[in-house]
Amino acid sequence: MNTTTPKPFLYEPNVQNKDLLDTLSTWYGHIHGYVSLVICVFGVSLNIFNVIVLTRKKLKTPINFILTSLAVSDMATMISYIPFAFHFYCHFSANSISAGKNSQGWMNFLLVYLNFSATTHTISIWLAVALAIFRHHHVHSPAKGNLTRTRRIIRARIVVFIIFIASVITMVPYYACHNLTEVRFHENKTGFVFEPWHLGTGHEKLVIFVSLILYSCLAKLVPCVLIIIYGTLLLITLNNTRMKSRIRRSENGILTDHPPQRVIDMSRTTIMLLVVIVLFLFSELPQGVLIMCCLFQENFFETVYIPLGDVMDIIALINSSINFVLYCTMSQEFRHTFTRLFCNSWQFKRHQRPVLVPQELTQRQRYVISEREPTVTDL
């Protein structure tokens, strides 16, 4: 999210030369509120489905617990964005200030929203890092069984708890960045705007400079680097697994190129999680780089970062709302569970595959079923 600052009109008004980027930003600002409200409403609804499906007893796995926490964090981000978008973009013009729009109550709400959304978004990106690390550890771990799975779920819960607490602590310096100052309008009416930061001039406050450095590194750049590293490792592992499966089939005299179901399931799960974390990479890495540019280049904040704020917001909102589509597309178990919970029972039975009774299974089939990787969104 564009949580560093919302829009230039929230600062004390100043005169700037309009260029193409400012013009496009002004045009898009008129529709951004309505577009973001639609995305938020659908995104919150879809993430509710994610939470309901992923918390079913059959789907309780370490990765699914992290995905559930990610859905909760994304919902919190979008729910807080709804009143912000309605008041500052729909009810009032995006590029204006007034006593009603910039009242003390609404500006205090904006202050809380900026801090809250920055925290929830920091939690989300670190949960994406946890997804990559847990998946990488799982595909390289030979241990199987219920006891191992239980230990991994406990470990995932501890990691999620640490991420929530550490994100709040990390963002404490950022909470001190925004300060309101009173401005007077015509007819003796007053309102409030944010104090200017003077980024890139060398005259910014030390607390602002340090907090934005920490925010850019710990909430944007560092997790993106970790996502790149573990995403690359997952791709290498996926390719190696497919190559080993092909070689094994060739050695056993199997002529078909169709890999076994276990390899297909592992590939689908890994690819789905890769898509989830790569979306975070495209959403967060550019913003981290732009924040660093703002700190070391004068006027970059006003001329580049601010006009791109709404675009960064809409990309982040789309990223927060699209996971349900990914799960339905790439996880057969997720689709079946969702269908069973929310569709007519006869529709589910029509598409449900028959299950072999235990007496009909050979010893080899029992071994394969006990050792195969779950087809859920994971582990």
XYZ file of C-alpha atoms in Angstrom:
379
model
C 0.000 0.000 0.000
C 1.070 3.582 -0.507
C 1.335 3.954 3.233
C 4.149 6.478 3.294
C 1.730 9.268 2.472
C -1.667 9.428 0.765
C -1.959 12.428 -1.584
C -0.261 15.822 -1.936
C -3.418 17.702 -0.986
C -3.082 16.291 2.505
C -0.037 18.480 2.971
C 0.021 22.227 3.070
C -0.907 23.398 -0.422
C 1.931 24.481 -2.681
C 2.273 25.422 -6.308
C 3.901 22.866 -8.608
C 4.357 22.638 -12.346
C 2.085 20.008 -13.846
C 3.735 17.395 -16.012
C 2.363 14.305 -17.698
C 2.644 12.163 -14.564
C 0.722 14.736 -12.509
C -1.942 14.970 -15.199
C -2.430 11.200 -15.327
C -2.489 11.058 -11.530
C -5.173 13.746 -11.382
C -7.284 11.949 -13.988
C -7.010 8.571 -12.300
C -7.682 10.129 -8.893
C -11.279 10.808 -9.976
C -12.012 7.081 -10.464
C -9.570 5.510 -8.022
C -11.976 5.652 -5.091
C -14.740 3.777 -6.903
C -12.379 1.186 -8.402
C -10.719 0.525 -5.048
C -14.089 0.189 -3.276
C -15.191 -2.501 -5.732
C -11.913 -4.378 -5.336
C -12.055 -4.109 -1.541
C -15.635 -5.407 -1.301
C -14.903 -8.381 -3.538
C -11.497 -8.937 -1.932
C -12.895 -9.049 1.613
C -15.621 -11.487 0.510
C -13.148 -13.787 -1.253
C -10.750 -13.751 1.693
C -13.621 -14.751 3.992
C -14.081 -17.793 1.736
C -10.334 -18.456 2.016
C -10.468 -18.443 5.813
C -13.541 -20.696 5.953
C -12.126 -23.264 3.525
C -8.536 -23.307 4.797
C -9.593 -23.790 8.427
C -11.481 -27.025 7.709
C -10.069 -29.943 9.688
C -9.080 -31.790 6.529
C -7.007 -28.841 5.319
C -5.152 -28.014 8.526
C -1.523 -27.849 7.433
C 1.382 -25.462 8.209
C 1.173 -23.740 4.829
C -2.603 -23.410 5.040
C -2.301 -21.843 8.487
C 0.061 -19.223 7.044
C -2.294 -18.687 4.101
C -5.178 -18.210 6.564
C -3.169 -15.603 8.472
C -2.354 -13.923 5.176
C -6.062 -13.780 4.310
C -6.847 -12.180 7.695
C -4.098 -9.594 7.229
C -5.268 -8.802 3.696
C -8.856 -8.428 4.918
C -7.750 -5.988 7.614
C -5.884 -3.929 5.016
C -8.868 -3.748 2.648
C -11.452 -3.111 5.380
C -9.455 -0.124 6.624
C -9.125 1.144 3.040
C -12.898 1.301 2.468
C -13.703 4.361 4.677
C -10.463 6.019 3.542
C -11.356 5.668 -0.147
C -14.983 6.683 0.387
C -14.221 9.925 2.240
C -11.027 11.136 0.563
C -11.819 10.014 -3.002
C -15.578 9.540 -3.427
C -17.265 11.960 -1.042
C -14.747 14.722 -1.734
C -12.536 15.432 -4.718
C -9.206 13.632 -4.498
C -7.086 16.701 -5.262
C -8.637 19.277 -2.974
C -8.666 20.351 0.645
C -11.591 21.750 2.609
C -12.798 22.166 6.156
C -15.156 19.196 5.794
C -12.713 16.887 4.130
C -9.759 17.801 6.354
C -11.634 18.003 9.624
C -9.815 17.010 12.778
C -11.797 13.791 13.139
C -11.153 12.558 9.614
C -7.487 13.533 9.684
C -7.031 11.637 12.951
C -8.697 8.673 11.280
C -6.268 9.067 8.366
C -3.379 9.075 10.815
C -4.592 5.815 12.368
C -5.266 4.307 8.937
C -1.752 5.033 7.661
C -0.133 3.374 10.659
C -2.553 0.440 10.684
C -2.323 -0.341 6.972
C 1.467 -0.047 7.003
C 1.561 -2.609 9.816
C -0.871 -5.078 8.223
C 0.922 -4.849 4.911
C 4.267 -5.465 6.599
C 2.733 -8.559 8.215
C 1.465 -9.758 4.831
C 4.795 -9.545 3.038
C 6.639 -11.331 5.852
C 3.978 -14.045 5.784
C 4.804 -14.418 2.076
C 8.450 -14.896 3.061
C 7.378 -17.528 5.596
C 5.442 -19.324 2.847
C 8.550 -19.585 0.700
C 10.761 -20.756 3.578
C 8.281 -23.361 4.860
C 7.701 -24.735 1.367
C 11.430 -24.950 0.681
C 12.002 -26.751 3.996
C 9.142 -29.169 3.314
C 10.287 -30.318 -0.123
C 13.780 -30.992 1.275
C 12.614 -32.770 4.419
C 12.277 -36.563 4.227
C 10.240 -36.753 7.442
C 6.573 -37.676 7.044
C 3.671 -38.725 9.262
C 1.148 -37.138 11.615
C 3.674 -36.315 14.350
C 5.879 -34.425 11.901
C 2.857 -32.613 10.505
C 1.736 -31.589 14.014
C 5.182 -30.246 14.828
C 5.228 -28.250 11.620
C 1.810 -26.745 12.382
C 3.011 -25.683 15.847
C 6.137 -24.205 14.289
C 4.025 -22.307 11.749
C 1.846 -20.855 14.520
C 4.910 -19.668 16.406
C 6.360 -18.063 13.271
C 3.087 -16.259 12.492
C 2.867 -14.977 16.075
C 6.460 -13.690 15.897
C 5.745 -11.980 12.561
C 2.708 -10.172 14.014
C 4.595 -8.970 17.110
C 7.834 -8.101 15.300
C 5.975 -6.128 12.619
C 4.289 -3.937 15.227
C 7.593 -3.335 17.043
C 9.422 -2.595 13.794
C 6.822 -0.012 12.788
C 7.026 1.984 16.052
C 9.470 4.585 14.605
C 7.187 4.956 11.563
C 4.246 5.818 13.831
C 6.066 8.988 14.874
C 6.494 10.279 11.303
C 3.105 11.888 10.647
C 2.122 15.048 12.481
C -0.910 17.237 11.840
C -0.841 20.992 11.547
C -3.839 23.333 11.527
C -4.678 25.453 8.488
C -7.307 28.174 8.128
C -9.778 28.354 5.243
C -12.156 31.137 4.216
C -15.024 32.105 6.532
C -12.836 31.349 9.556
C -13.096 27.597 9.011
C -10.150 25.452 9.967
C -8.841 22.069 8.928
C -5.747 19.927 9.303
C -3.013 18.709 6.953
C 0.202 16.782 7.440
C 3.422 18.622 8.089
C 5.749 18.487 5.055
C 8.681 16.110 5.308
C 11.184 17.943 3.025
C 12.550 14.599 1.841
C 15.777 14.658 -0.156
C 16.639 18.217 0.884
C 18.881 17.316 3.802
C 16.569 19.247 6.139
C 14.181 16.416 7.008
C 13.843 15.405 10.640
C 16.147 12.624 11.787
C 13.252 10.525 13.091
C 11.565 10.691 9.686
C 14.751 9.774 7.820
C 15.555 6.829 10.104
C 11.984 5.527 10.210
C 11.644 5.579 6.415
C 14.998 3.808 6.048
C 13.790 1.094 8.426
C 10.405 0.909 6.744
C 11.878 0.657 3.266
C 14.424 -1.996 4.250
C 12.557 -4.148 6.791
C 9.065 -3.924 5.259
C 9.970 -3.838 1.551
C 13.505 -4.565 0.356
C 14.706 -7.276 2.758
C 11.565 -9.467 2.430
C 11.673 -9.010 -1.349
C 15.304 -10.189 -1.432
C 14.357 -13.242 0.649
C 11.444 -13.939 -1.687
C 13.810 -13.802 -4.676
C 16.269 -16.185 -2.983
C 13.754 -18.776 -1.811
C 11.639 -18.418 -4.943
C 14.706 -19.235 -7.021
C 15.511 -22.223 -4.802
C 11.949 -23.487 -5.184
C 12.168 -23.195 -8.970
C 15.444 -25.125 -8.975
C 13.939 -27.789 -6.712
C 10.853 -28.069 -8.897
C 12.968 -28.531 -12.019
C 15.224 -31.099 -10.304
C 12.208 -33.073 -9.088
C 10.784 -33.246 -12.581
C 14.144 -34.313 -14.020
C 14.612 -37.040 -11.387
C 11.085 -38.304 -12.012
C 11.755 -38.461 -15.761
C 15.045 -40.324 -15.216
C 13.408 -42.763 -12.782
C 10.636 -43.549 -15.251
C 13.193 -44.084 -17.982
C 15.236 -46.474 -15.811
C 12.109 -48.455 -14.956
C 11.204 -48.794 -18.600
C 8.144 -46.547 -18.406
C 7.680 -44.949 -21.814
C 5.026 -42.379 -20.937
C 6.043 -38.770 -20.361
C 3.207 -38.267 -17.905
C 4.737 -37.847 -14.409
C 3.252 -39.639 -11.369
C 0.440 -37.957 -9.448
C 2.692 -37.184 -6.481
C 5.034 -35.124 -8.675
C 2.072 -33.349 -10.291
C 0.604 -32.471 -6.888
C 3.940 -31.179 -5.602
C 4.472 -29.124 -8.747
C 1.008 -27.534 -8.573
C 1.421 -26.630 -4.909
C 4.885 -25.179 -5.438
C 3.851 -23.195 -8.517
C 0.788 -21.801 -6.736
C 2.877 -20.609 -3.776
C 5.453 -19.165 -6.168
C 2.739 -17.121 -7.869
C 1.535 -15.848 -4.477
C 4.976 -14.670 -3.365
C 5.987 -13.304 -6.789
C 2.878 -11.089 -6.748
C 4.190 -9.615 -3.503
C 7.529 -9.070 -5.198
C 5.999 -7.046 -8.044
C 3.829 -5.112 -5.595
C 6.381 -4.257 -2.908
C 9.837 -4.066 -4.497
C 9.108 -0.973 -6.660
C 7.701 0.889 -3.672
C 10.754 0.082 -1.550
C 13.053 1.387 -4.281
C 10.942 4.539 -4.723
C 11.042 5.294 -0.987
C 14.833 5.069 -1.014
C 14.934 7.436 -3.999
C 12.745 9.901 -2.093
C 15.272 10.017 0.752
C 18.256 10.828 -1.426
C 16.854 12.791 -4.369
C 15.288 16.202 -3.909
C 11.711 16.696 -5.187
C 11.426 12.996 -6.111
C 8.791 12.560 -3.411
C 6.520 15.287 -4.801
C 7.108 14.745 -8.517
C 7.233 10.932 -8.771
C 6.232 9.087 -5.609
C 3.071 11.052 -4.808
C 1.614 10.883 -8.369
C 2.237 7.123 -8.426
C 0.611 6.613 -5.027
C -2.842 5.618 -6.280
C -1.378 3.188 -8.812
C 0.690 1.496 -6.096
C -2.416 1.315 -3.920
C -4.561 -0.364 -6.566
C -1.821 -2.908 -7.362
C -1.523 -3.765 -3.660
C -5.313 -4.110 -3.325
C -5.486 -6.440 -6.329
C -2.664 -8.493 -4.838
C -4.600 -8.762 -1.557
C -7.793 -9.957 -3.263
C -6.611 -12.364 -5.949
C -5.449 -15.345 -3.860
C -8.863 -17.025 -3.892
C -8.679 -17.258 -7.684
C -5.226 -18.839 -7.463
C -6.354 -21.429 -4.930
C -9.405 -22.404 -6.972
C -7.366 -22.589 -10.153
C -4.434 -24.639 -8.870
C -5.668 -26.627 -5.860
C -8.096 -29.475 -6.519
C -8.654 -30.077 -2.807
C -9.494 -26.398 -2.239
C -12.051 -26.513 -5.065
C -13.674 -29.674 -3.733
C -13.865 -28.323 -0.187
C -15.290 -25.009 -1.358
C -17.863 -26.796 -3.521
C -18.896 -29.053 -0.669
C -19.297 -26.110 1.723
C -21.014 -23.549 -0.497
C -22.669 -25.416 -3.381
C -25.486 -27.945 -3.547
C -24.545 -31.398 -2.332
C -25.672 -33.046 -5.562
C -23.287 -30.872 -7.559
C -20.415 -31.928 -5.332
C -21.283 -35.629 -5.601
C -21.480 -35.392 -9.369
C -17.872 -34.164 -9.585
C -16.454 -36.180 -6.693
C -14.100 -38.989 -7.587
C -14.869 -42.517 -6.301
C -12.720 -43.674 -3.392
C -11.293 -47.190 -3.179
C -12.151 -49.129 -0.038
C -9.089 -50.202 1.974
C -9.703 -53.930 1.283
C -9.232 -53.334 -2.454
C -5.820 -51.715 -2.112
C -2.648 -53.633 -2.823
C 0.361 -53.261 -0.547
C 2.027 -51.014 -3.133
C -1.062 -48.768 -3.354
C -1.185 -48.399 0.437
C 2.453 -47.366 0.429
C 1.931 -44.795 -2.348
C -1.119 -43.269 -0.637
C 0.661 -43.069 2.726
C 3.725 -41.446 1.183
C 2.123 -39.132 -1.388
C 2.112 -35.440 -0.690
C -1.291 -33.900 0.124
C -2.964 -32.210 -2.833
C -4.176 -29.317 -0.768
C -2.559 -26.012 -0.833
C -0.001 -28.054 0.859
C 1.799 -29.943 3.505
